[in-house]
């Protein structure tokens, strides 16, 4: 097997690209992960009245002294 580098990165052969595992699994995992994040964000906002992003901004302002 010949190792081919393209701009310093290993370039996979056509056979490796066809047999690589996890392509669809990665996409499905990303969608599920994003959905779980939305559920958590929604739950935090429902219970506290502020989204996770709002709490992060509040924390940053506290650290900055504002």
PDB file of C-alpha atoms in Angstrom:
ATOM      1  CA  UNK A   1       0.000   0.000   0.000  1.00  0.00           C
ATOM      2  CA  UNK A   2       1.354   3.376  -0.970  1.00  0.00           C
ATOM      3  CA  UNK A   3       0.933   6.322   1.398  1.00  0.00           C
ATOM      4  CA  UNK A   4      -0.005   9.488  -0.472  1.00  0.00           C
ATOM      5  CA  UNK A   5       0.235  12.894   1.162  1.00  0.00           C
ATOM      6  CA  UNK A   6      -1.686  15.895  -0.161  1.00  0.00           C
ATOM      7  CA  UNK A   7      -0.662  19.212   1.433  1.00  0.00           C
ATOM      8  CA  UNK A   8       0.677  17.305   4.438  1.00  0.00           C
ATOM      9  CA  UNK A   9      -2.514  15.258   4.938  1.00  0.00           C
ATOM     10  CA  UNK A  10      -2.869  11.533   4.355  1.00  0.00           C
ATOM     11  CA  UNK A  11      -5.004  10.908   1.297  1.00  0.00           C
ATOM     12  CA  UNK A  12      -7.148   7.777   1.449  1.00  0.00           C
ATOM     13  CA  UNK A  13      -7.370   5.435  -1.510  1.00  0.00           C
ATOM     14  CA  UNK A  14     -10.640   4.820  -3.350  1.00  0.00           C
ATOM     15  CA  UNK A  15     -10.935   1.416  -1.658  1.00  0.00           C
ATOM     16  CA  UNK A  16     -10.506   2.975   1.795  1.00  0.00           C
ATOM     17  CA  UNK A  17     -13.138   5.586   1.011  1.00  0.00           C
ATOM     18  CA  UNK A  18     -15.648   2.901   0.004  1.00  0.00           C
ATOM     19  CA  UNK A  19     -15.048   0.695   3.041  1.00  0.00           C
ATOM     20  CA  UNK A  20     -14.827   3.402   5.683  1.00  0.00           C
ATOM     21  CA  UNK A  21     -17.194   2.758   8.567  1.00  0.00           C
ATOM     22  CA  UNK A  22     -19.557   5.281  10.120  1.00  0.00           C
ATOM     23  CA  UNK A  23     -20.534   7.709   7.372  1.00  0.00           C
ATOM     24  CA  UNK A  24     -24.274   7.427   7.911  1.00  0.00           C
ATOM     25  CA  UNK A  25     -23.773   6.744  11.626  1.00  0.00           C
ATOM     26  CA  UNK A  26     -21.925  10.031  11.975  1.00  0.00           C
ATOM     27  CA  UNK A  27     -24.744  11.956  10.305  1.00  0.00           C
ATOM     28  CA  UNK A  28     -27.400  10.226  12.416  1.00  0.00           C
ATOM     29  CA  UNK A  29     -25.361  10.817  15.588  1.00  0.00           C
ATOM     30  CA  UNK A  30     -25.008  14.484  14.755  1.00  0.00           C
ATOM     31  CA  UNK A  31     -28.754  14.863  14.226  1.00  0.00           C
ATOM     32  CA  UNK A  32     -29.554  13.014  17.459  1.00  0.00           C
ATOM     33  CA  UNK A  33     -26.973  15.076  19.361  1.00  0.00           C
ATOM     34  CA  UNK A  34     -28.413  18.327  18.052  1.00  0.00           C
ATOM     35  CA  UNK A  35     -31.914  17.188  18.972  1.00  0.00           C
ATOM     36  CA  UNK A  36     -30.795  16.343  22.500  1.00  0.00           C
ATOM     37  CA  UNK A  37     -29.176  19.769  22.825  1.00  0.00           C
ATOM     38  CA  UNK A  38     -32.439  21.445  21.785  1.00  0.00           C
ATOM     39  CA  UNK A  39     -34.342  19.412  24.382  1.00  0.00           C
ATOM     40  CA  UNK A  40     -31.901  20.377  27.135  1.00  0.00           C
ATOM     41  CA  UNK A  41     -31.939  24.036  26.090  1.00  0.00           C
ATOM     42  CA  UNK A  42     -35.728  24.006  26.007  1.00  0.00           C
ATOM     43  CA  UNK A  43     -35.951  22.413  29.448  1.00  0.00           C
ATOM     44  CA  UNK A  44     -33.551  24.949  30.966  1.00  0.00           C
ATOM     45  CA  UNK A  45     -35.485  27.808  29.413  1.00  0.00           C
ATOM     46  CA  UNK A  46     -38.837  26.395  30.582  1.00  0.00           C
ATOM     47  CA  UNK A  47     -37.653  26.057  34.183  1.00  0.00           C
ATOM     48  CA  UNK A  48     -35.562  29.223  34.503  1.00  0.00           C
ATOM     49  CA  UNK A  49     -36.996  31.585  31.894  1.00  0.00           C
ATOM     50  CA  UNK A  50     -33.567  32.003  30.278  1.00  0.00           C
ATOM     51  CA  UNK A  51     -31.857  29.896  27.607  1.00  0.00           C
ATOM     52  CA  UNK A  52     -28.468  28.260  28.134  1.00  0.00           C
ATOM     53  CA  UNK A  53     -26.941  30.991  25.964  1.00  0.00           C
ATOM     54  CA  UNK A  54     -28.495  33.588  28.242  1.00  0.00           C
ATOM     55  CA  UNK A  55     -26.973  31.923  31.297  1.00  0.00           C
ATOM     56  CA  UNK A  56     -23.567  31.827  29.594  1.00  0.00           C
ATOM     57  CA  UNK A  57     -23.824  35.550  28.811  1.00  0.00           C
ATOM     58  CA  UNK A  58     -24.792  36.249  32.430  1.00  0.00           C
ATOM     59  CA  UNK A  59     -21.767  34.298  33.655  1.00  0.00           C
ATOM     60  CA  UNK A  60     -19.420  36.106  31.287  1.00  0.00           C
ATOM     61  CA  UNK A  61     -20.755  39.480  32.428  1.00  0.00           C
ATOM     62  CA  UNK A  62     -20.263  38.468  36.091  1.00  0.00           C
ATOM     63  CA  UNK A  63     -16.650  37.512  35.408  1.00  0.00           C
ATOM     64  CA  UNK A  64     -16.096  40.786  33.546  1.00  0.00           C
ATOM     65  CA  UNK A  65     -17.575  42.690  36.481  1.00  0.00           C
ATOM     66  CA  UNK A  66     -20.644  44.019  34.698  1.00  0.00           C
TER      67      UNK A  66
END
